[in-house]
Coordinates of C-alpha atoms in Angstrom, one line a residue:
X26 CA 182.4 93.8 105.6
X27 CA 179.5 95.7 104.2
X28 CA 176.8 93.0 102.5
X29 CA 175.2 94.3 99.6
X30 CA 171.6 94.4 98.6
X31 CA 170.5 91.1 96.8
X32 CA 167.4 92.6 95.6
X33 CA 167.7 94.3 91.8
X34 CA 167.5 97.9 91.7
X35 CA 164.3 99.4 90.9
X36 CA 166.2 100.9 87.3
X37 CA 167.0 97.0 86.8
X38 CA 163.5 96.1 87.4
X39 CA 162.3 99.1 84.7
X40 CA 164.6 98.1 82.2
X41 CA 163.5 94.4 82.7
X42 CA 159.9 95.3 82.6
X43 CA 160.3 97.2 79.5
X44 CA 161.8 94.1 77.8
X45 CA 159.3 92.3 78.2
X46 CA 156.7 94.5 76.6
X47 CA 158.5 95.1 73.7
X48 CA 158.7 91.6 73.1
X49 CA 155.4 91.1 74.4
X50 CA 154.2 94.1 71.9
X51 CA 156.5 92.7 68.5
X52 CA 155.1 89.1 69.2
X53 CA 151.3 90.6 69.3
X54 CA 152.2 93.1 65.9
X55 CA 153.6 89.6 64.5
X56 CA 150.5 87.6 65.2
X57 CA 148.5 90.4 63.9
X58 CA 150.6 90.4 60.6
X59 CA 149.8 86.9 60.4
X60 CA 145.9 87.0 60.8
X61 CA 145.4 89.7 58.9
X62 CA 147.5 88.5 55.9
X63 CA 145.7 84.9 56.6
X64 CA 142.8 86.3 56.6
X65 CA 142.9 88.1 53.5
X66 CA 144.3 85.6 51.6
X67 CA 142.0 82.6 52.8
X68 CA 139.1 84.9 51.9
X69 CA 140.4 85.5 48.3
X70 CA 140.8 81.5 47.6
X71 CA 137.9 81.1 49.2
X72 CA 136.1 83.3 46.8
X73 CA 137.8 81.9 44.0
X74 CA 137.5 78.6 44.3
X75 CA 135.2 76.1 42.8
X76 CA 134.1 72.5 43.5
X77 CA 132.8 69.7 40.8
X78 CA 130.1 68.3 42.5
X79 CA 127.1 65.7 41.2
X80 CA 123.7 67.9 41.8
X81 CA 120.4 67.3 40.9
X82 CA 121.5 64.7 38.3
X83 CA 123.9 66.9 36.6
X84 CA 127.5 67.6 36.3
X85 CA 127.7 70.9 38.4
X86 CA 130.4 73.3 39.4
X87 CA 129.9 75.0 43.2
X88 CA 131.5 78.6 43.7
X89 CA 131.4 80.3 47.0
X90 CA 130.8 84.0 47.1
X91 CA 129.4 86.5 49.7
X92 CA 126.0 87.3 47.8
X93 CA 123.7 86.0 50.4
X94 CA 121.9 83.9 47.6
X95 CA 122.1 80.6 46.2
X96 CA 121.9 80.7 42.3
X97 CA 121.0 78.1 40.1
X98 CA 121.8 78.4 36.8
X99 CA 119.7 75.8 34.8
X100 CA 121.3 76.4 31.1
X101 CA 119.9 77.8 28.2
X102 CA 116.3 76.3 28.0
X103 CA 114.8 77.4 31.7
X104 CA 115.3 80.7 33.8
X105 CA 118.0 80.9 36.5
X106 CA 116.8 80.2 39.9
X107 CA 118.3 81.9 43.3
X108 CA 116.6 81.0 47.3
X109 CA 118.0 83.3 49.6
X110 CA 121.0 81.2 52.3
X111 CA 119.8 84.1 55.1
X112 CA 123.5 84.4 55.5
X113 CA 126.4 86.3 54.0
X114 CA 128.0 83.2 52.2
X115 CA 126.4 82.2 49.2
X116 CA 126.7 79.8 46.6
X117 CA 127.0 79.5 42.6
X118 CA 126.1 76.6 41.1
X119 CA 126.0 76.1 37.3
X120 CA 124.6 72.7 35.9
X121 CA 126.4 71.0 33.1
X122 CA 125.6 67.7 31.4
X123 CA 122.7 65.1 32.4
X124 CA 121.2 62.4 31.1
X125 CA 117.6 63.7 31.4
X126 CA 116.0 62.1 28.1
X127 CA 113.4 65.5 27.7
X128 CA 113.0 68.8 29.1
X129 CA 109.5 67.5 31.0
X130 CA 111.3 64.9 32.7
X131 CA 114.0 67.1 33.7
X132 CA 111.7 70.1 35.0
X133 CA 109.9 67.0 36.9
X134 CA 113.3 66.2 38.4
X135 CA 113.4 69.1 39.6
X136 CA 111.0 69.9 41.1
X137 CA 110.6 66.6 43.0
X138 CA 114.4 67.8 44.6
X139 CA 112.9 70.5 45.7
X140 CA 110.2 68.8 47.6
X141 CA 112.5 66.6 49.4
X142 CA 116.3 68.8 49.2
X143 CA 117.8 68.0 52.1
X144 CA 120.2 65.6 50.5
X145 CA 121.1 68.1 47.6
X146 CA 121.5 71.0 50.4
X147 CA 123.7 68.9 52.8
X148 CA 125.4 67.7 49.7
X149 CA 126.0 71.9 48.6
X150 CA 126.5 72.5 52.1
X151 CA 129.1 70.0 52.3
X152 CA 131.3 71.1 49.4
X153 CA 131.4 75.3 50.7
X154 CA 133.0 74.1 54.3
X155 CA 135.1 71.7 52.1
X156 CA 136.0 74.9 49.9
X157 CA 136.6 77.1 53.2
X158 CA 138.8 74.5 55.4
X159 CA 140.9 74.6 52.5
X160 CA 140.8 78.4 51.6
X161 CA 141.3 78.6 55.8
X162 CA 144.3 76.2 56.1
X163 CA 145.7 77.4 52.5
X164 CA 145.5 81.0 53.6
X165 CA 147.3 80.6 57.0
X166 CA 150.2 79.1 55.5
X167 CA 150.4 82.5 53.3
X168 CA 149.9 84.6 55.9
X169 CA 153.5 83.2 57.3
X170 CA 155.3 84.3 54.3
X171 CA 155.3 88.0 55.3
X172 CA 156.2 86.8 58.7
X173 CA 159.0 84.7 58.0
X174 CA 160.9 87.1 55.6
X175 CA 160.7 89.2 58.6
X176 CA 162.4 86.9 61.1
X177 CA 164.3 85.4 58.6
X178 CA 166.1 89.0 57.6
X179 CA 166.8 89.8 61.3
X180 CA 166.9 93.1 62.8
X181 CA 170.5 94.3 61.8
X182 CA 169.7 93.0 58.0
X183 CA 166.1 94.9 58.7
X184 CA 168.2 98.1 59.4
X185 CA 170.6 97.5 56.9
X186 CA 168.0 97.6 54.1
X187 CA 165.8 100.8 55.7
X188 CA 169.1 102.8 55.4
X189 CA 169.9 102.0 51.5
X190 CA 166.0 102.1 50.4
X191 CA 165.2 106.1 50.3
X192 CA 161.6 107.4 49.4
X193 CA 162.5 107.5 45.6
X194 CA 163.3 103.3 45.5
X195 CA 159.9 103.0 47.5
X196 CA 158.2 104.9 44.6
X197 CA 159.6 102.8 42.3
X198 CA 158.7 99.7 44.3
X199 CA 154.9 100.8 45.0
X200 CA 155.1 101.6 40.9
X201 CA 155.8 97.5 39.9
X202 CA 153.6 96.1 42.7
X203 CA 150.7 98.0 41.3
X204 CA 152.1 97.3 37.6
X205 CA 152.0 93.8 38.1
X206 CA 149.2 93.3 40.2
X207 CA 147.4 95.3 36.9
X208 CA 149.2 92.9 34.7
X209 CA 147.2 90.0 36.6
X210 CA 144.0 91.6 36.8
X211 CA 144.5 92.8 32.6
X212 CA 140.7 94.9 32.9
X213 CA 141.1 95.4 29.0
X214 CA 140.7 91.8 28.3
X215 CA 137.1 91.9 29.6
X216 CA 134.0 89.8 28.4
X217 CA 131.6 90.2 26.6
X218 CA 128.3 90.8 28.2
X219 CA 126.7 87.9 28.7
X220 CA 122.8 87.4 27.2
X221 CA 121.1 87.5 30.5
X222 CA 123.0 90.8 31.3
X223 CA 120.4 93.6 32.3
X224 CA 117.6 90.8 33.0
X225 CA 116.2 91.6 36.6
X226 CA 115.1 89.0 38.9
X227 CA 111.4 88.6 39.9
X228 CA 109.6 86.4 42.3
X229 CA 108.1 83.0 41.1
X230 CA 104.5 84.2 41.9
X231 CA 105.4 87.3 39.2
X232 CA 106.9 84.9 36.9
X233 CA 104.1 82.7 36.6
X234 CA 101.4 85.1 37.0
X235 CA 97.5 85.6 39.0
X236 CA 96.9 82.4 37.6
X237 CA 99.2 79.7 39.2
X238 CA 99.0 79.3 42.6
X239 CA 102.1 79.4 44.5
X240 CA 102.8 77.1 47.6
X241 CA 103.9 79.5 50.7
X242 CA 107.0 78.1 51.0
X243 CA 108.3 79.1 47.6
X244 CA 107.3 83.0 48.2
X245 CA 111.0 83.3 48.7
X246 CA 112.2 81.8 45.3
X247 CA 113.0 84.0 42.4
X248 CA 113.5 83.8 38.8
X249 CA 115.8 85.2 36.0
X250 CA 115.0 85.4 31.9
X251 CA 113.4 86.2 29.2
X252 CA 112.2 82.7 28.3
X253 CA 108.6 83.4 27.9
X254 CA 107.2 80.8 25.4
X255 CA 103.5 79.6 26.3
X256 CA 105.7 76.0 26.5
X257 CA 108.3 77.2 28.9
X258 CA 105.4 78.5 31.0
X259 CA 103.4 75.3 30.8
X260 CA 107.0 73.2 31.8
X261 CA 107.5 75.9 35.5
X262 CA 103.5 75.4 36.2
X263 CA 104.1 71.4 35.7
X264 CA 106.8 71.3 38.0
X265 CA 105.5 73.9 40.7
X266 CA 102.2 71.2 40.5
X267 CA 104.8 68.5 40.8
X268 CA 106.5 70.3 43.8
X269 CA 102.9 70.6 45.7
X270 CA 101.5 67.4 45.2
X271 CA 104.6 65.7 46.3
X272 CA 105.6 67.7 49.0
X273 CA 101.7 67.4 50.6
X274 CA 101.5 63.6 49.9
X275 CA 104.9 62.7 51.5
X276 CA 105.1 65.4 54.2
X277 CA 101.5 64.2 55.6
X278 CA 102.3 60.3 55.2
X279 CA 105.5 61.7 57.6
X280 CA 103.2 63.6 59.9
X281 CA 100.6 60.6 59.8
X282 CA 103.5 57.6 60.7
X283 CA 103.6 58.9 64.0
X284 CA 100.2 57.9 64.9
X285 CA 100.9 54.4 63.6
X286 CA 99.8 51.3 65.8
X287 CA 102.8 50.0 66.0
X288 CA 104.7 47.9 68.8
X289 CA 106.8 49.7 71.3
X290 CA 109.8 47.9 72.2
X291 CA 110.6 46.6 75.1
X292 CA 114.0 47.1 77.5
X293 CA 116.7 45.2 75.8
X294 CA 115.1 45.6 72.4
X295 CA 116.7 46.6 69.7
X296 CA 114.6 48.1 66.4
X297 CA 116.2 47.8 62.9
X298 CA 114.6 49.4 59.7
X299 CA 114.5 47.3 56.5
X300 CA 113.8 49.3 53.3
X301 CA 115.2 48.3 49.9
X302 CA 114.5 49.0 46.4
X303 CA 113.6 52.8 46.8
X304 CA 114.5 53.1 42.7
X305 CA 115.3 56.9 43.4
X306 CA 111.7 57.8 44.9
X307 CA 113.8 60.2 47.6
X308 CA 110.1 61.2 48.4
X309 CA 109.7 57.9 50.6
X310 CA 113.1 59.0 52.4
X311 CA 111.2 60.9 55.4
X312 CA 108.4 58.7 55.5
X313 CA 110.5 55.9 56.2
X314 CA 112.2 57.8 58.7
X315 CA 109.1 59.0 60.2
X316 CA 108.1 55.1 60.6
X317 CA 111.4 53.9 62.5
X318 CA 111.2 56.8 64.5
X319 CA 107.5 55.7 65.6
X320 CA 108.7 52.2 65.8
X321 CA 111.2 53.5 68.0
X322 CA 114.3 52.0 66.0
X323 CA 118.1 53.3 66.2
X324 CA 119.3 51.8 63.2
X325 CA 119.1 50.7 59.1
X326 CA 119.6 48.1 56.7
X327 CA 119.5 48.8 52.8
X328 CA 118.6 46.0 50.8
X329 CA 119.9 48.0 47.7
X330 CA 118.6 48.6 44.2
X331 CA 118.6 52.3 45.8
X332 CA 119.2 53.6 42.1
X333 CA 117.8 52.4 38.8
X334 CA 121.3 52.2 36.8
X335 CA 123.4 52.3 39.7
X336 CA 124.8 55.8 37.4
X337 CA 126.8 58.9 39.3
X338 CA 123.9 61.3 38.4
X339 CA 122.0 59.1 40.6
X340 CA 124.1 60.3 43.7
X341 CA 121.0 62.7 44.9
X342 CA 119.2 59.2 45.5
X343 CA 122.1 58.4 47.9
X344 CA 122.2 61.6 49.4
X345 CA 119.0 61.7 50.4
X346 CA 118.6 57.9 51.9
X347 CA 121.9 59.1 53.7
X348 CA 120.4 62.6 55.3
X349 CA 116.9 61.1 55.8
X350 CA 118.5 58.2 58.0
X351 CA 121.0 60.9 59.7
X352 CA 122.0 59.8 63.4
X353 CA 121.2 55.7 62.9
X354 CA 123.6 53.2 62.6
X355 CA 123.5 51.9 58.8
X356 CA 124.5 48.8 56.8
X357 CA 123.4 47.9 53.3
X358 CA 124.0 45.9 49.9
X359 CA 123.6 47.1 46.8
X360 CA 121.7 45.8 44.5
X361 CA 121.1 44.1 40.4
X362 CA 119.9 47.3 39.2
X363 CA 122.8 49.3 41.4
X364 CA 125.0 48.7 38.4
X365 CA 129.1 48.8 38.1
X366 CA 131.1 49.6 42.0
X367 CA 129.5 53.1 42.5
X368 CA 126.4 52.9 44.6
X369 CA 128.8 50.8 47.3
X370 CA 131.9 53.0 47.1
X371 CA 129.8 56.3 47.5
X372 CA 127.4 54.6 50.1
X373 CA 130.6 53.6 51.8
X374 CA 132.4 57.6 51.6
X375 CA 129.3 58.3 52.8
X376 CA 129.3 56.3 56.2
X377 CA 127.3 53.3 55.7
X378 CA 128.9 49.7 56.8
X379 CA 128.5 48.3 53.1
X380 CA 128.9 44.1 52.9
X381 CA 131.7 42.5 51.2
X382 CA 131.6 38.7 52.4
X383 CA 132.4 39.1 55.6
X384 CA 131.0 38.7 59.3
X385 CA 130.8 42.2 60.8
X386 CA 129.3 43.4 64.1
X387 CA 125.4 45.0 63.3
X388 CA 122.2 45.6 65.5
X389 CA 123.2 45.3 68.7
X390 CA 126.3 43.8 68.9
X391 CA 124.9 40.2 66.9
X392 CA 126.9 39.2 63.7
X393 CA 125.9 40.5 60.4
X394 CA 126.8 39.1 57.0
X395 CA 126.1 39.9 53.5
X396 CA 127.1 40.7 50.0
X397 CA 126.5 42.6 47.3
X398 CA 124.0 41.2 44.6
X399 CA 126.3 39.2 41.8
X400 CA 123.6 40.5 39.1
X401 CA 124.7 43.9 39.8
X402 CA 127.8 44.5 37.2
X403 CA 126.4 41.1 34.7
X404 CA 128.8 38.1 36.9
X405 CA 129.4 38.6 40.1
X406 CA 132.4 38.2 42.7
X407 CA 133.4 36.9 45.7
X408 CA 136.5 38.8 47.6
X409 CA 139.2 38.3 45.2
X410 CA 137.2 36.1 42.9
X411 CA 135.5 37.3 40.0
X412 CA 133.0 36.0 36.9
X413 CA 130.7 33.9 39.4
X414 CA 127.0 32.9 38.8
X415 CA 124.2 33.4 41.2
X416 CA 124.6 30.0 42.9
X417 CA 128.3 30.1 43.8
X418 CA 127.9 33.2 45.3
X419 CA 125.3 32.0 47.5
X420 CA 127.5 29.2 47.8
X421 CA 130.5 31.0 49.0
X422 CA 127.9 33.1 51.1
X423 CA 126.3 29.9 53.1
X424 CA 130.5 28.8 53.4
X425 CA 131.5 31.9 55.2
X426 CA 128.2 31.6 57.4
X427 CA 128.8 28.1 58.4
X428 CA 132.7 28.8 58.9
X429 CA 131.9 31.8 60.8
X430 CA 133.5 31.3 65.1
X431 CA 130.2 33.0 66.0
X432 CA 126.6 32.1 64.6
X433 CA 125.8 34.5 62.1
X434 CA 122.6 36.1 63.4
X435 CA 121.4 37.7 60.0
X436 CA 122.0 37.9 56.8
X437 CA 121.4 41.2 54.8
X438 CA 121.1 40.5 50.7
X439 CA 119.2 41.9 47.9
X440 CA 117.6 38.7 46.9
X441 CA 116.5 36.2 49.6
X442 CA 117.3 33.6 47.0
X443 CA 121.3 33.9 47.6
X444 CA 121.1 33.2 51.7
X445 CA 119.1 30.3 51.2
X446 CA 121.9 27.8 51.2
X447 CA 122.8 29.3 54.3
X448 CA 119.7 28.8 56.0
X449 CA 118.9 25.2 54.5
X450 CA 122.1 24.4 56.4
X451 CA 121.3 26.2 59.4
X452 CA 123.7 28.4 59.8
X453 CA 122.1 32.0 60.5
X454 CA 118.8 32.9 62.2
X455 CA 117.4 35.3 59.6
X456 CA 118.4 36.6 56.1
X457 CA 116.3 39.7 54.8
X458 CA 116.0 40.6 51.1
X459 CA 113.8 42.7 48.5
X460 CA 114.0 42.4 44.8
X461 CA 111.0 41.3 44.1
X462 CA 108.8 44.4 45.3
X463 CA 106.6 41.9 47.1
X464 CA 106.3 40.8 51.0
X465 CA 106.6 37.6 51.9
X466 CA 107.6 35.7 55.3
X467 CA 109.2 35.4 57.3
X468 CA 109.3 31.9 56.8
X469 CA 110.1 29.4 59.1
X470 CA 113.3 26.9 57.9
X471 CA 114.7 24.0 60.2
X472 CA 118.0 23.3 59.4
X473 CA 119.7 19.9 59.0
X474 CA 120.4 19.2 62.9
X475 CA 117.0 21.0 64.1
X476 CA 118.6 24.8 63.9
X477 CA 116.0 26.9 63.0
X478 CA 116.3 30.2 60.8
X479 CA 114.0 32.8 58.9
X480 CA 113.6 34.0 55.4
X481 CA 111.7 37.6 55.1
X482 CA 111.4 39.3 52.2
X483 CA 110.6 43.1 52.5
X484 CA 108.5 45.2 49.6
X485 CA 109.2 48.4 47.6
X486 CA 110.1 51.0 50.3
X487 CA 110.2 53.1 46.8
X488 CA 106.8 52.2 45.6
X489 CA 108.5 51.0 42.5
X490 CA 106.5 49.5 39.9
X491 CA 109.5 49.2 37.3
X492 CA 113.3 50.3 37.8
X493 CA 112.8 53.7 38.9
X494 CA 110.0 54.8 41.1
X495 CA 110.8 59.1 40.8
X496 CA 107.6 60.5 41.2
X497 CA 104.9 62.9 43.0
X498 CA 103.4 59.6 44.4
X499 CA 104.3 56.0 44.8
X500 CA 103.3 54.0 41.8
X501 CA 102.2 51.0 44.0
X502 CA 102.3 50.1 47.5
X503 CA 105.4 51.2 49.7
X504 CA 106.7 48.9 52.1
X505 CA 108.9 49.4 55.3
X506 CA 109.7 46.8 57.5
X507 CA 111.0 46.5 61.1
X508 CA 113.1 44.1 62.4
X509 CA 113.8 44.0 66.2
X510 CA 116.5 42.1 68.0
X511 CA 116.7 40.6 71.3
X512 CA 119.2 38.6 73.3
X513 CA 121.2 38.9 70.4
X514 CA 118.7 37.2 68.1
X515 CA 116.6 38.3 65.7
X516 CA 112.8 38.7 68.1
X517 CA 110.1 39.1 65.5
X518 CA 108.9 41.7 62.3
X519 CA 106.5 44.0 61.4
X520 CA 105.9 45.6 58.5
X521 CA 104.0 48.8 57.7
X522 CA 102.7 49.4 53.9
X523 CA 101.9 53.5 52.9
X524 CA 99.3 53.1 49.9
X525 CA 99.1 55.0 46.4
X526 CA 96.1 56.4 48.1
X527 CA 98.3 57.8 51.0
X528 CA 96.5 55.3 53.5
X529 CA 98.6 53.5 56.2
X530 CA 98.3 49.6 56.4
X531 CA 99.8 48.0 59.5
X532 CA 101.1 44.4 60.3
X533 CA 100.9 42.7 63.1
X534 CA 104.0 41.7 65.1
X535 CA 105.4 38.6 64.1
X536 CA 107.2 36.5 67.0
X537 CA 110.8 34.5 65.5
X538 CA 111.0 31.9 67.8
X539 CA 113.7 29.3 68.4
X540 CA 114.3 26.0 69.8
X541 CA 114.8 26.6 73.9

């Protein structure tokens, strides 16, 4: 009996190999299809779609195109404004309604933005990737269309149609794709051209003229219009002053912090920054940053009042407090003048550990506890109950302190004055506030059975000398204070003070010591 060769032929092993590469080659043309067609079409949403975003104060609508510039379009009143992205992606953004009261204090606005932007640019920044994940995931789900018809038709259906279609139905099929595609674009229903059309852009420096010095770091700025009035001229000078002095007061306070005397913690300390009532004055924002990172701290409590009204076009406050403390663990309250639920919801979206009543884990593992300030929207409320004073908040707040299965180890509020029952009854080691704008404590409290607890109230980190504190310089002393935390207690404060004459004042260490 003659055994026959188990091995497959060499012809077998050809056809087999060219099998495989076909398949190999119509999967690869299929994938192709798809990015190319995904490609395309997330591109085209991406360059059509818009974003309503809060910016500056204003209502403001963010488009994406490739232009390489970011465009500001102020309105009617001002000249357009464009800063180069030194990338292909640019950005549109067109400002709507604000609630600016005059054109001065709005061109002041401005410009103070622009001497501290790195809220409103992660903000911007923020809504384009938004823009292109969606463009992106929208875009691959078109490019499958084309693909699936394919597989869907299979290859006989595929053949079936190439033998009925001749070269006079693909005329007439090229013929109604560009018809309607024409019918969609409709190039005879064109606009108008708009009043700024012909207007060429010019640099800042040109705008303004010889006269007005120019900071260095705006030689890339440029400006669009015809506005020329003597008063339109005197409002871009103001705010280019406005941009200068703010940007060299704050930015050398920054630079200056890191010299400050202050105590270096030791291993097994943990440092917390206390600011509160910033009032809007984003130009504090990197000082106080600056000062935690020379006091060596990882981590933040807001004591609220961040805002003056607690309004949405208030948001660049919050975006700035929340890029300026990037990288730290962060808690806060909000406070009487943070009006209405929006300051704690956007705080919240934004990443910040935001009190409601309840016990939550903060610096270093001890237990953290705090609430909202009941002034804040006229009565205040407690969880599910609504329409109570001062006092019975602070009662409800010394209740869930005392019940608490772990001693409370601080209590963050906007006014010292509502964890006060809490600490006459000895039932947390330190509660922190602001409100008042003025230092004071800590103070030393002995509780009913000998437990012993700290009030400390913290200044103005905003420099605020009424409810908003938006300006080229603080309006009176700004305060941050630093809290650090040992053996899972609360170890002692220090405070550091920047003066309206840009002059450091520094604190000594204070020691928090308890019984044993």
């Amino acid at each position: 009996m003659v055994e026959r060769d188990a091995r497959p032929s060499p012809r077998g092993r050809d056809r087999r190999v060219e099998t495989h590469r076909r398949r190999t080659a119509r999967v690869l043309a299929l994938l192709g299809v798809w990015l190319g067609c995904a490609v395309l079409a997330g591109l085209l949403l991406f360059l059509g779609s818009s974003r309503a975003v809060v910016v500056a104060g204003h209502d403001a609508v963010v488009s994406p195109d490739l232009s390489g510039w970011a465009v500001l379009h102020t309105g009617p009143v001002l000249p357009d404004v464009r800063v180069p992205t030194d990338q292909v992606v640019g950005v549109d953004i067109r400002l709507g309604k604000t609630n600016a009261t005059s054109v001065d204090d709005l061109v002041d606005r401005y410009a103070l933005l622009a001497s501290q932007p790195q809220g409103q640019v992660e903000k911007i920044t923020g809504a384009v990737q938004g823009m292109a994940l969606d463009a992106a995931l929208r875009g691959a789900v078109v490019g499958l269309l084309p693909v699936g018809i394919w597989l869907l038709l299979g290859a006989r259906r595929r053949g079936e149609l190439r033998a009925r279609v001749g070269p006079r139905q693909a005329a007439v099929g090229v013929v109604v794709l560009a018809l309607l595609a024409v019918a969609v674009w409709q190039p005879w229903t064109g606009d108008e051209d708009p009043v700024q059309a012909g207007e060429d852009w010019e640099s800042l420096a040109s705008f303004l003229g010889p006269a007005v010095p120019v900071p260095d770091e705006l030689d890339g700025i440029e400006v669009r219009g015809d506005v020329t009035t003597a008063s339109t001229h005197r409002l871009i000078e103001s705010a280019v002053s406005t941009y200068d002095t703010s940007k060299t007061f704050y930015a050398d306070a920054a630079r200056r912090a890191a010299d400050l005397p202050l105590r270096a913690p030791r291993p097994g300390d943990t440092v917390v920054a206390l600011v509160s009532d910033r009032h809007d004055n984003i130009g504090m924002d990197p000082v106080a940053r600056a000062i935690a990172d020379a006091a060596g701290a990882t981590a933040v409590l807001d004591g609220g009042d961040d805002t003056s009204i607690g309004r949405s076009w208030e948001a660049f406050s919050l975006d700035s407090v929340d890029a300026a403390f990037d990288g730290f663990e962060r808690w806060g309250v909000a406070g009487n003048h943070d009006h209405g639920d929006f300051v704690h919801a956007y705080l919240a979206e934004l990443g910040w550990t935001m009190l409601d009543g309840e016990v939550v884990d903060g610096p270093a593992g001890t237990a953290l506890l705090g609430v909202d300030d009941p002034r804040s929207s006229g009565l205040g409320s407690w969880r599910d109950e609504t329409g109570l004073t001062f006092d019975e908040v602070a009662a409800r707040l010394a209740d869930a302190a005392c019940d608490s299965r772990r001693r409370v180890t601080t209590i963050l509020v906007h006014d010292a004055n509502l964890g006060r029952p809490a600490l006459d009854r000895g039932c947390v080691d330190l509660v922190l506030g602001g409100h008042t704008h003025v230092r004071a404590g800590p103070h030393r409290v002995t509780g009913p059975d000998g437990q012993v607890g700290y009030t400390y109230t913290t200044g103005t980190t905003g420099g605020a000398a009424y409810a908003i504190a938006l300006g080229s310089k603080p309006r009176r002393a700004a305060d941050v204070s630093l809290v650090t935390y040992r053996a899972g207690r609360p170890a002692g404060v220090q405070w550091v003070t920047l003066q309206t004459d840009g002059t450091f004042t520094t604190g000594a260490w204070v020691a928090l010591r308890y019984p044993g």
